[in-house]
Short mmCIF file of C-alpha atoms in Angstrom, two decimals:
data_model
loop_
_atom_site.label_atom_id
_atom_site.label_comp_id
_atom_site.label_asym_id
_atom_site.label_seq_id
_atom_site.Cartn_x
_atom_site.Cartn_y
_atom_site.Cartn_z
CA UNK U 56 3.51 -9.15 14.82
CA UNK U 57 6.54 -7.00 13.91
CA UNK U 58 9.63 -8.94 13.08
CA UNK U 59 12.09 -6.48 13.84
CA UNK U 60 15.19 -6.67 11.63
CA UNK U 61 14.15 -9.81 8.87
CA UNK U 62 11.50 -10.78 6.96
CA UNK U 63 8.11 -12.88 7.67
CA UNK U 64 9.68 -15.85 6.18
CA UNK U 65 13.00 -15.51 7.33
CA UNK U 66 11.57 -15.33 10.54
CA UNK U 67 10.10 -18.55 10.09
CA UNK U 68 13.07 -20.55 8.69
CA UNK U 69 15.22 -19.10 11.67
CA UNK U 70 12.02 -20.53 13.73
CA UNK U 71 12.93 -24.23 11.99
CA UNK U 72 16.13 -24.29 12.80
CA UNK U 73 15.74 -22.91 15.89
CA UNK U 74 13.50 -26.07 16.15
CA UNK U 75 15.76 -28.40 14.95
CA UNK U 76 19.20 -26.90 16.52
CA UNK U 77 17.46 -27.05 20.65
CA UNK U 78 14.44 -28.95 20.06
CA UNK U 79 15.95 -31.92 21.88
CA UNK U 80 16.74 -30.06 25.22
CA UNK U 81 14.59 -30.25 28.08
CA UNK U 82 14.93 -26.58 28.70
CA UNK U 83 13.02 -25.61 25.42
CA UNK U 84 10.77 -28.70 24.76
CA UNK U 85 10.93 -31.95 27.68
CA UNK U 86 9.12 -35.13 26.70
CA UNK U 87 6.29 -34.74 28.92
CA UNK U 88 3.60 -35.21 26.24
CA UNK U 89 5.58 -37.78 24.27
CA UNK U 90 5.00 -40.47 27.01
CA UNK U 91 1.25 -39.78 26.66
CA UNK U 92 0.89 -39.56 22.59
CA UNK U 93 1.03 -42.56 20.07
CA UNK U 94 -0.08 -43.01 16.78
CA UNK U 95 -1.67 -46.24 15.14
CA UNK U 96 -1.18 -45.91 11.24
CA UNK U 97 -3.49 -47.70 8.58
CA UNK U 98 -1.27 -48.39 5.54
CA UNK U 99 -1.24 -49.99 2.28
CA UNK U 100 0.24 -52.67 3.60
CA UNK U 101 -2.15 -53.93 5.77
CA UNK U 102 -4.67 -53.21 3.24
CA UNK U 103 -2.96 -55.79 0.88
CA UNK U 104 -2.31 -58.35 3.28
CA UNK U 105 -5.69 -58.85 5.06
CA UNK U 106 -7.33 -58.42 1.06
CA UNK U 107 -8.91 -54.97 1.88
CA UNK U 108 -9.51 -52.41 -0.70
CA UNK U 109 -9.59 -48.58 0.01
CA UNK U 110 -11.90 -47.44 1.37
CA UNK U 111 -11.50 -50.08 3.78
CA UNK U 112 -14.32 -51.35 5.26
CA UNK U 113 -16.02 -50.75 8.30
CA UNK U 114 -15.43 -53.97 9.81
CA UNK U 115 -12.02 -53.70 9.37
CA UNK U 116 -11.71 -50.35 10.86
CA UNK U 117 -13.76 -51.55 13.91
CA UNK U 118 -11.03 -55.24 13.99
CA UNK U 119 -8.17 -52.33 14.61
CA UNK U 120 -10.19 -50.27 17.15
CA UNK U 121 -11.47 -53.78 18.99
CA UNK U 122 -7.73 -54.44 19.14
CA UNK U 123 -6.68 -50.98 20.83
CA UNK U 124 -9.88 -50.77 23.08
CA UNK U 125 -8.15 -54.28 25.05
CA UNK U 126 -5.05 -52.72 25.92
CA UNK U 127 -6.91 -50.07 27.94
CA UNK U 128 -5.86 -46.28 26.45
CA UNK U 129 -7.42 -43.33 27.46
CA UNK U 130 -8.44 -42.18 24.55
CA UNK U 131 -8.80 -42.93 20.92
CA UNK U 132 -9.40 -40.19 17.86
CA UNK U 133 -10.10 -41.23 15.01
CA UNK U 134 -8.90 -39.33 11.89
CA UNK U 135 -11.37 -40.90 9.13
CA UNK U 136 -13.70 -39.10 7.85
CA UNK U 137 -16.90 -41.47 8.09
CA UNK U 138 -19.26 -40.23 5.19
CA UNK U 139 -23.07 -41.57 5.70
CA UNK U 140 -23.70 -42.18 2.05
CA UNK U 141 -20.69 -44.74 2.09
CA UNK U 142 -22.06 -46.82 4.67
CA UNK U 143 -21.71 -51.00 3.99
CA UNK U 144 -22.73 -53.89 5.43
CA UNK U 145 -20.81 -54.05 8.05
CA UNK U 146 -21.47 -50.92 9.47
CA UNK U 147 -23.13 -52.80 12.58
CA UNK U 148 -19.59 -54.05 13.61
CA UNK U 149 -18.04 -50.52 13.88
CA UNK U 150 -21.06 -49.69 16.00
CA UNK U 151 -20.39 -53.14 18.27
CA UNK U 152 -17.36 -51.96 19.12
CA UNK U 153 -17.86 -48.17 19.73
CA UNK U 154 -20.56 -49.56 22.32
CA UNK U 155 -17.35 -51.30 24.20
CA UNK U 156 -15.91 -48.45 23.93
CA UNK U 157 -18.79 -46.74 25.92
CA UNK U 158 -19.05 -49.30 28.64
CA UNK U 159 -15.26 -49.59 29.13
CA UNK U 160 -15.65 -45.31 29.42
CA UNK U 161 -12.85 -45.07 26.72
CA UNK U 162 -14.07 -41.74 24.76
CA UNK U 163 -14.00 -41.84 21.08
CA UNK U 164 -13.24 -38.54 18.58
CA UNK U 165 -14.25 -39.07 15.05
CA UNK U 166 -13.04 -36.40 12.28
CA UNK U 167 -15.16 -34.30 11.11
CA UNK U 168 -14.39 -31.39 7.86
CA UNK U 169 -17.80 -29.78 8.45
CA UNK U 170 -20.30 -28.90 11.57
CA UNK U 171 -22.82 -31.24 9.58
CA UNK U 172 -20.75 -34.28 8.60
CA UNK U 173 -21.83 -35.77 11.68
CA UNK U 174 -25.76 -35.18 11.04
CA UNK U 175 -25.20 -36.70 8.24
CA UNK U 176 -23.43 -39.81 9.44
CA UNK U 177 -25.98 -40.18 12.50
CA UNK U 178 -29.31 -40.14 10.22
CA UNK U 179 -27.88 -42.49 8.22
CA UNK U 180 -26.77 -45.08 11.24
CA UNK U 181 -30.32 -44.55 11.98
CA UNK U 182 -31.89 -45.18 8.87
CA UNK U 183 -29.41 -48.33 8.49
CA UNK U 184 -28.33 -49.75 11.82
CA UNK U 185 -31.45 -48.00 13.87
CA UNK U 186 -28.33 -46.43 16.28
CA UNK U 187 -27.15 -42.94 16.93
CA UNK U 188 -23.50 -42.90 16.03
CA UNK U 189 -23.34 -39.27 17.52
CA UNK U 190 -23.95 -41.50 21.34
CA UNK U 191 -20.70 -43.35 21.09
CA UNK U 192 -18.59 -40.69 19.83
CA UNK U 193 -18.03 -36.77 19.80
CA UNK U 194 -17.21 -34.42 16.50
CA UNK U 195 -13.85 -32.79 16.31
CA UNK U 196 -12.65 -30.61 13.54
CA UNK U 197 -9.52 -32.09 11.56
CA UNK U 198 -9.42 -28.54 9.16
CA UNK U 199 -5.15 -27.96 9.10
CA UNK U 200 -4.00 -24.00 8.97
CA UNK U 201 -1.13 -23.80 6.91
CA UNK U 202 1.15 -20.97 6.36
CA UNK U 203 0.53 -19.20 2.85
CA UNK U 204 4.02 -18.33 2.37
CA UNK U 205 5.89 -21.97 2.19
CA UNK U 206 2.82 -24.45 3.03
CA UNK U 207 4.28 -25.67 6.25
CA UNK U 208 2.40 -26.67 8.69
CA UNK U 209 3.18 -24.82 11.83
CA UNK U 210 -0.21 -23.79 13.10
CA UNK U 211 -2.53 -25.47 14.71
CA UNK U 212 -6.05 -24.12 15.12
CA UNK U 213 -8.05 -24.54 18.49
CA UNK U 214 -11.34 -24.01 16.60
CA UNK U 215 -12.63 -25.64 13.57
CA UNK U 216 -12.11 -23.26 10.93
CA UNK U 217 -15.49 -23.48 9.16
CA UNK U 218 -17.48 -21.46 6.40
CA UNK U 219 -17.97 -17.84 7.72
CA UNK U 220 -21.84 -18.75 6.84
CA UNK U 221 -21.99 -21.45 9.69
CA UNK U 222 -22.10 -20.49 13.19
CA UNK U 223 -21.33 -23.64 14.40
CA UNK U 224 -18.20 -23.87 15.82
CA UNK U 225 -16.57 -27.60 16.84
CA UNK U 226 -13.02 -27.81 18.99
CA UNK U 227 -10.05 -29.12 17.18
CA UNK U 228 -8.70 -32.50 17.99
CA UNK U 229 -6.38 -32.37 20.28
CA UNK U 230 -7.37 -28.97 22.02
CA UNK U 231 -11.05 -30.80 22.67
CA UNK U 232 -8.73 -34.60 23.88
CA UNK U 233 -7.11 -31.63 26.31
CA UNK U 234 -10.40 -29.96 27.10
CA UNK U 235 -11.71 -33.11 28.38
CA UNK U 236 -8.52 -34.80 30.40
CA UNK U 237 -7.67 -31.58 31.96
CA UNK U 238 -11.11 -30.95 33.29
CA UNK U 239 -11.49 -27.68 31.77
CA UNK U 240 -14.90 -26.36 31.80
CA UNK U 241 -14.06 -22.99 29.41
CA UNK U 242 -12.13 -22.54 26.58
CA UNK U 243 -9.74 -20.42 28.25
CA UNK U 244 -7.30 -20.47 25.66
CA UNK U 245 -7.60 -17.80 22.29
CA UNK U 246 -4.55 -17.79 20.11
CA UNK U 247 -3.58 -20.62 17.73
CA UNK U 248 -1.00 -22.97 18.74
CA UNK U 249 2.36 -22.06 17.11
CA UNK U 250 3.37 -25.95 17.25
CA UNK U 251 6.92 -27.51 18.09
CA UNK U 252 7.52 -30.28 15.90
CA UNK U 253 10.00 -32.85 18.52
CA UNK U 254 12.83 -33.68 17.37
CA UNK U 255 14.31 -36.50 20.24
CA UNK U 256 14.29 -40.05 19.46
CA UNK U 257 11.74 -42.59 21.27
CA UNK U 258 12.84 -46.26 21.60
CA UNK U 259 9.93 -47.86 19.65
CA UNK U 260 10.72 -46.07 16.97
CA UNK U 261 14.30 -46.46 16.72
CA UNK U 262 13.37 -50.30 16.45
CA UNK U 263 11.54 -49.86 13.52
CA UNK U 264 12.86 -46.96 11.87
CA UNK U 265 16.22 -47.88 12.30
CA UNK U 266 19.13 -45.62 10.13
CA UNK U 267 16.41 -42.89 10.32
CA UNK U 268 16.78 -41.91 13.61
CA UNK U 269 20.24 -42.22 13.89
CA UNK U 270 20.82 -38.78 12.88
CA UNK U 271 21.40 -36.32 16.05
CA UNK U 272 20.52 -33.20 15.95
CA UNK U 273 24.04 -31.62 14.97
CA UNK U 274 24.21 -33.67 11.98
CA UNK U 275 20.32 -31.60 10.88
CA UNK U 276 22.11 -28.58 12.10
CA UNK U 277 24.92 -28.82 9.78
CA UNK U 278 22.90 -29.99 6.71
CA UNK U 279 20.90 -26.89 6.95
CA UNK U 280 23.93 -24.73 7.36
CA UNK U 281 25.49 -26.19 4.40
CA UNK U 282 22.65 -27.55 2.08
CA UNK U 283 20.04 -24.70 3.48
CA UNK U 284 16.28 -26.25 4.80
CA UNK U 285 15.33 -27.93 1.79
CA UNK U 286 17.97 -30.48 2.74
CA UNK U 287 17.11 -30.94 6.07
CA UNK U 288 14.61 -33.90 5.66
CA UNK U 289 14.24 -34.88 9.57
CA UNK U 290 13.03 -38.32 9.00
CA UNK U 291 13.10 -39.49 12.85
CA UNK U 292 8.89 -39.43 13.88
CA UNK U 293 8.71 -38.38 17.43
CA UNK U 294 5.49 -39.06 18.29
CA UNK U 295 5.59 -43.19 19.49
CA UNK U 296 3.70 -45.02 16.72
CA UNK U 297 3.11 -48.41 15.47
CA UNK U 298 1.50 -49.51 11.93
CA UNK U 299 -1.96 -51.36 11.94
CA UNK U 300 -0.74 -54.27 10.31
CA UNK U 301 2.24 -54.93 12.91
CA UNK U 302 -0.92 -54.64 15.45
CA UNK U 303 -3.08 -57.28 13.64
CA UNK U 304 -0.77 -59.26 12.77
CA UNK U 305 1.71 -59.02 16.01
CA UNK U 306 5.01 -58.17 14.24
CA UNK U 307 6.25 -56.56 17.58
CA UNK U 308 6.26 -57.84 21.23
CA UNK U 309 3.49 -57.56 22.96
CA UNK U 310 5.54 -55.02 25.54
CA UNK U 311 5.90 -52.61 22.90
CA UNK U 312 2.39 -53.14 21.98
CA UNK U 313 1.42 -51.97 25.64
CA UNK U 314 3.58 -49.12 25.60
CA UNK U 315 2.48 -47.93 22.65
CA UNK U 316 -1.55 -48.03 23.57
CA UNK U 317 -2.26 -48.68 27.43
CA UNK U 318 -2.73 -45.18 28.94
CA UNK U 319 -2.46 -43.62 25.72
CA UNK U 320 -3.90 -41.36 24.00
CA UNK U 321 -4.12 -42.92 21.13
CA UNK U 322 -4.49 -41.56 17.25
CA UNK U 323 -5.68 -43.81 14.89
CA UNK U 324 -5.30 -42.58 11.04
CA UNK U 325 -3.97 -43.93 7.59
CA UNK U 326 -1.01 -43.22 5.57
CA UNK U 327 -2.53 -44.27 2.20
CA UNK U 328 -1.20 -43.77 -0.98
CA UNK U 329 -2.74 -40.89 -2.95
CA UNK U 330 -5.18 -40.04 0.27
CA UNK U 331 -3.63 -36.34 0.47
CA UNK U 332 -4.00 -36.46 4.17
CA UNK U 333 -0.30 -35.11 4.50
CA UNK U 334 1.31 -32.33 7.28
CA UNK U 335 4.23 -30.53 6.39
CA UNK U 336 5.99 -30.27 9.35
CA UNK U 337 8.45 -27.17 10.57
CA UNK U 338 11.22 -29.89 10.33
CA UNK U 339 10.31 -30.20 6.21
CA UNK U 340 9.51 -33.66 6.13
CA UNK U 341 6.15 -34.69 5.20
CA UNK U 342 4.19 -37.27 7.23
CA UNK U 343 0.59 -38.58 7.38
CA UNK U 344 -1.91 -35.97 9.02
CA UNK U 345 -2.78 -38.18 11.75
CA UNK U 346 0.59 -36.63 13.21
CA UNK U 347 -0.71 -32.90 12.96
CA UNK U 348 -3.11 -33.66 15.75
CA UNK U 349 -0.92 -36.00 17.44
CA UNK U 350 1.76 -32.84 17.79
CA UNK U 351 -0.82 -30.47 18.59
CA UNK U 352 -1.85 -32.60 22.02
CA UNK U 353 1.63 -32.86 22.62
CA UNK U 354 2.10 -29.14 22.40
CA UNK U 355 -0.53 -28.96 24.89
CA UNK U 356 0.46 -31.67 27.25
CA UNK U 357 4.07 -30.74 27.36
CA UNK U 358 3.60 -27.14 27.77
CA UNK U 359 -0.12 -26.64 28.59
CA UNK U 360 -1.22 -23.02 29.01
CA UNK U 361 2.31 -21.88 27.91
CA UNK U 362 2.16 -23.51 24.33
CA UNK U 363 3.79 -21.08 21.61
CA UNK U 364 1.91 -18.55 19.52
CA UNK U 365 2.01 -16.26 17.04
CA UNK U 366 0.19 -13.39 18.60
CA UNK U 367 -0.25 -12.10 22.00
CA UNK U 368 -3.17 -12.32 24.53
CA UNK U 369 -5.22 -8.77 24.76
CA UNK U 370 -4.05 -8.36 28.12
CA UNK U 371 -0.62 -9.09 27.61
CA UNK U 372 0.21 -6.05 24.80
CA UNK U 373 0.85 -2.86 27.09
CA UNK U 374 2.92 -4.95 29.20
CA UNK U 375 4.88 -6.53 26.67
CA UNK U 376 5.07 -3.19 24.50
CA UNK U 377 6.36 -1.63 28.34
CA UNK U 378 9.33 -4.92 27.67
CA UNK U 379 9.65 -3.41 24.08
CA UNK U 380 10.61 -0.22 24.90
CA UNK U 381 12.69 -0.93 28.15
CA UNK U 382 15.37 -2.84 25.38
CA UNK U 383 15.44 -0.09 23.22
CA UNK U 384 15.85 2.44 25.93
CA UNK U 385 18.50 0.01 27.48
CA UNK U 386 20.31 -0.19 24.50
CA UNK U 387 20.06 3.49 23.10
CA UNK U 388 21.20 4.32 26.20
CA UNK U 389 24.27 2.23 26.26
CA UNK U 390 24.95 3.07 23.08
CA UNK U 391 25.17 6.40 23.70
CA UNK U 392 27.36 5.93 26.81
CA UNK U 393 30.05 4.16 23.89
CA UNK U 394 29.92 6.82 22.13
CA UNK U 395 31.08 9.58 24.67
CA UNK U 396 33.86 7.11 25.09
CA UNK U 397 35.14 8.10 21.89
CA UNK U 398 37.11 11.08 21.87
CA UNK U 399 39.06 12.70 18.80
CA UNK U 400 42.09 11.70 20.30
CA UNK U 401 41.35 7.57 19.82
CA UNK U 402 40.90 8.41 15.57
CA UNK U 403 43.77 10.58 15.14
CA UNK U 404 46.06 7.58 17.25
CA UNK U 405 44.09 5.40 14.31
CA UNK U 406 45.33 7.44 11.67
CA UNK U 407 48.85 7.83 12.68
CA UNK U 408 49.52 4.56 14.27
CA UNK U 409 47.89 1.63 13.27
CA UNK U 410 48.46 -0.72 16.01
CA UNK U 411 49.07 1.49 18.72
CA UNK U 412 45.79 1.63 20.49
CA UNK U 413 42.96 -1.06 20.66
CA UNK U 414 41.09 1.00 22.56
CA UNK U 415 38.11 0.83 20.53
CA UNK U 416 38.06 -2.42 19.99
CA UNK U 417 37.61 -2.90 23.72
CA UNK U 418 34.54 -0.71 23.60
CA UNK U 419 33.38 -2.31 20.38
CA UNK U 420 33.47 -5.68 22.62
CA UNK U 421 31.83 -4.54 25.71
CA UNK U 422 28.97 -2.57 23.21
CA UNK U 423 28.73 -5.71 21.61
CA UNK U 424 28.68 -8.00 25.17
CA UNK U 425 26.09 -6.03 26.89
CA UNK U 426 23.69 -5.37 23.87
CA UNK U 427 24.05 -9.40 23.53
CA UNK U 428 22.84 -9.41 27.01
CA UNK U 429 20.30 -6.82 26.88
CA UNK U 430 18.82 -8.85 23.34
CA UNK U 431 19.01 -12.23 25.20
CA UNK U 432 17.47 -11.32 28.41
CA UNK U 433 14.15 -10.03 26.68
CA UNK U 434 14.50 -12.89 24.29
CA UNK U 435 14.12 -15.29 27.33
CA UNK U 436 11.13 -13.25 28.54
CA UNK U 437 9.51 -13.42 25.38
CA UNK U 438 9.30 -16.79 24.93
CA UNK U 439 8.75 -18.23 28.87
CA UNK U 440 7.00 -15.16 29.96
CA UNK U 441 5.09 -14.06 26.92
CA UNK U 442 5.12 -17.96 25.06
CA UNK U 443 5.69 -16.33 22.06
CA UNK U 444 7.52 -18.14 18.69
CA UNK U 445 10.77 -18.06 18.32
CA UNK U 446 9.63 -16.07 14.83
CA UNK U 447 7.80 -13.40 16.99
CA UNK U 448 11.67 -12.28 18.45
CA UNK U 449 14.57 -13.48 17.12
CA UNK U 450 15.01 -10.70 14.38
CA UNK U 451 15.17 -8.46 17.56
CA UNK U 452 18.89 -10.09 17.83
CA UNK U 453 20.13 -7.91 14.52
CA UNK U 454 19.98 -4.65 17.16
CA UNK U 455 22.76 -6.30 18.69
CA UNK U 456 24.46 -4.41 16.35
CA UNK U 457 22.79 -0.92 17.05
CA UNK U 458 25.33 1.75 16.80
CA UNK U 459 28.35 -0.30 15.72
CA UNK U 460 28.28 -0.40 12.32
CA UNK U 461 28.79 3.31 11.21
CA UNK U 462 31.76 3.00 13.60
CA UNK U 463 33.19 0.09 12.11
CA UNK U 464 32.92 1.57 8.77
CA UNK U 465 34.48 4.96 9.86
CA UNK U 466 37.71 2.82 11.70
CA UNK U 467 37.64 0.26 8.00
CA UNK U 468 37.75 3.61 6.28
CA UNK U 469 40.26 5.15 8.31
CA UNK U 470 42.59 1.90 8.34
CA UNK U 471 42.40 1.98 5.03
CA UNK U 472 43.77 5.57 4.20
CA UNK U 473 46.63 4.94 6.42
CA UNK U 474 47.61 1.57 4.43
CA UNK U 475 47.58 3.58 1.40
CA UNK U 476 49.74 6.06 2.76
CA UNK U 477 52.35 4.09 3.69
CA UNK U 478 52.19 1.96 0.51
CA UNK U 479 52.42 5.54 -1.22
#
C-alpha cells in the first residue's frame, strides 16, 4: 500500500516503535491470548544433563510430551521437523505417547517444511513401527515470511508458502490451532497476519528472567529515541514459557507448572545452539522460532478476525479509498478556509512591527489542531475499522502539516528582513 509521506522502511521502524511505545495498553493489544499461549523450550541444557546428543532422540522427545499430555492442555504443536530417514529405535515410544494423546482427545501439530514431509515420515513409521504417524497427528506448515528489507519477522503467513510447482497447500500453525478451537469450517480469512510482538510482562517469566523484564516500556522508548532501534534489544519474552529441563527435572513449583500447560495451548520447540530456527521479532531481539507461531495464535486469539495486515480485503478498497479522500477533502478544505484568513494587512503589521500581532500564529495553531484531528480520526478508523498496520497509515500524519509550511517560511523570511533592518 501507499505510505503517504515516508518510506517503506521508515514506515516499518515507526511500526516498531509504535509497538514498543503502546504495546502494553489494553486499548491497542489486551492479554487475551497471552493467558491461552505457552511455550515449552528444548535447550542445550537439558540435552547435557539427561546425556542426550542432538538430534535428540525420539524417546526423549516423547518423555517431554508424556510429561505435558498429564497436565491436561488443549493443544500441543510441535515445532520439530521429524524426518523419516532419521528414525531410531525408539521411535515406538514417540508413537506410545501420541496414542495417549489420541485417547485423552489432546490434538497434536507436527512441523512440516514441505506438503510431502509427512508422506515421508508416515511410510517410514509403517515400514518401521507398522503405525501411521499421519493418525495421531496433523501437518502444519512452519515456512516464516520475512521482510526483504531488514529480515524482521513481522509477517506471518496463513498458508504454507510452498513451491509454486505443488498444489498442495497446508495451514500455518497457529492459523490451523485457531481453525480448529474456533470451530471454523472455511478459511475465511485472506491477508497475512501483520503480527504484534507483546511487549507486557507475565509473572512466570519475571521469575525466571529476572533483570530482563524489569525494563518498562518508557525505558525501550527512550533507548530508541536516543540509541535508534538497533539498541532497543526488548529482552522481556511475552509469551508464558518454561524450559524442558526445569519440566523434567521440576526446577519450578508444580503451580507454575500448571499454569504454564493445563488449558494451554501449548508449543513445544528447541532453542539449540547452531539449529538456525531463529525469529526476528518487530521488537529486534532474536528468539527461538517456536515463538513465531506462538505470537501468531496470539495475534489471532487476542484480536481474532481483526488481527493487523498489510493489505486490505477486496471488499474493503472503495470504501476505504471513499475514507481516503474524505481527509484530503477535509483538510484541503480547511486549509483553504486559513488561508482567506490571511489578508495583506496581517504581513505588512509583520513587517513593520514585529510583535504587534500574533494573529497568525493563532491560525497557524488552530490549522495545526484541527488537521491533527482530522489525521487522528482516520488514523483510528484505519486501524479498528480497517485492521490495518500501523505502517499502512502513520506517514498520513506528515499532512498534518499541509499548507503550513510555505507560510512559515514566508513569516521566517519576513521576520528576518525586519531584524536586518533594524540592525542596519
Amino acid at each position: 500500500m501507499l505510505h503517504i509521506g515516508v518510506g517503506n522502511l521508515t514506515a516499518r521502524y515507526s511500526q516498531d516503535i509504535f509497538n514498543v511505545a503502546f504495546g502494553s495498553y489494553s486499548w491497542v493489544y489486551n492479554n487475551a491470548g497471552q493467558k491461552q499461549v505457552s511455550v515449552v523450550l528444548l535447550g542445550d541444557d537439558a540435552l547435557s544433563e539427561m546425556g542426550e546428543e542432538w538430534p535428540a532422540t525420539y524417546k526423549f522427545h516423547a518423555r517431554i510430551l508424556d510429561f505435558i499430555r498429564a497436565r491436561k492442555p488443549k493443544a500441543v504443536m510441535i515445532d520439530f521437523l521429524f524426518l523419516g530417514h532419521c528414525l531410531d529405535s525408539t521411535a515406538k515410544e514417540l508413537v506410545r505417547i501420541l496414542k495417549k494423546y489420541k485417547r485423552d482427545q489432546i490434538p497434536v501439530y507436527l512441523a512440516v517444511s514441505q506438503p510431502n514431509d509427512l508422506e515421508s515420515i508416515s511410510r517410514a513409521f509403517q515400514i518401521k513401527q507398522n503405525v501411521d504417524i499421519a493418525d495421531y497427528v496433523i501437518p502444519v506448515s512452519v515456512v516464516k515470511k520475512t521482510d526483504a528489507t531488514d529480515f524482521v519477522d513481522r509477517q506471518y503467513p496463513l498458508k504454507g508458502m510452498f513451491a509454486k510447482e505443488s498444489e498442495q497447500e497446508i495451514n500455518s500453525a497457529a492459523y490451523q490451532i485457531y481453525q480448529d478451537f474456533e470451530l471454523q469450517s472455511q478459511d475465511i480469512y485472506t491477508q497475512n497476519i501483520e503480527l504484534f510482538w507483546g511487549v507486557g510482562q507475565d509473572p512466570i517469566n519475571s521469575k525466571w528472567m529476572g533483570s530482563d523484564c524489569q525494563d518498562t516500556w518508557y525505558n525501550n522508548f527512550q533507548r530508541v529515541l536516543y540509541a535508534g532501534l538497533e539498541k532497543l534489544d526488548y529482552k522481556c519474552i511475552y509469551t508464558r514459557s518454561l524450559s524442558a529441563l526445569d519440566l523434567l527435572t521440576f526446577g519450578v513449583s508444580n503451580d507454575d507448572i500448571q499454569a504454564v500447560l493445563n488449558d494451554k495451548f501449548v508449543f513445544y520447540g528447541g532453542n539449540i545452539l547452531g539449529s538456525g530456527d531463529i525469529a526476528t521479532t518487530s521488537l529486534h531481539t532474536m528468539l527461538p522460532g517456536i515463538y513465531y507461531h506462538a505470537m501468531a495464535l496470539d495475534n489471532l486469539l487476542t484480536l481474532g478476525e481483526h488481527y493487523k495486515r498489510r493489505s486490505l480485503a477486496p471488499e474493503q478498497y472503495y470504501l476505504y479509498n471513499t475514507f481516503l479522500i474524505l481527509m484530503f477533502f477535509s483538510l484541503a478544505t480547511f486549509s483553504y478556509y486559513i488561508r482567506l484568513q490571511y489578508d495583506e494587512c496581517i504581513y505588512n503589521q509583520l513587517r513593520t512591527r514585529l510583535n504587534q500581532n500574533h494573529q497568525w500564529l493563532y491560525y497557524y495553531s488552530l490549522h495545526f489542531l484541527v488537521s491533527f484531528l482530522i489525521i487522528i480520526s482516520f488514523s483510528i478508523v484505519s486501524f479498528y475499522f480497517f485492521n490495518l498496520a500501523v505502517a499502512n497509515w502513520l506517514g498520513h500524519t506528515s499532512l498534518i502539516a499541509t499548507g503550513l509550511s510555505d507560510k512559515v517560511v514566508t513569516h521566517a523570511v519576513s521576520i528576518t528582513k525586519t531584524i536586518q533592518e533594524w540592525a542596519d
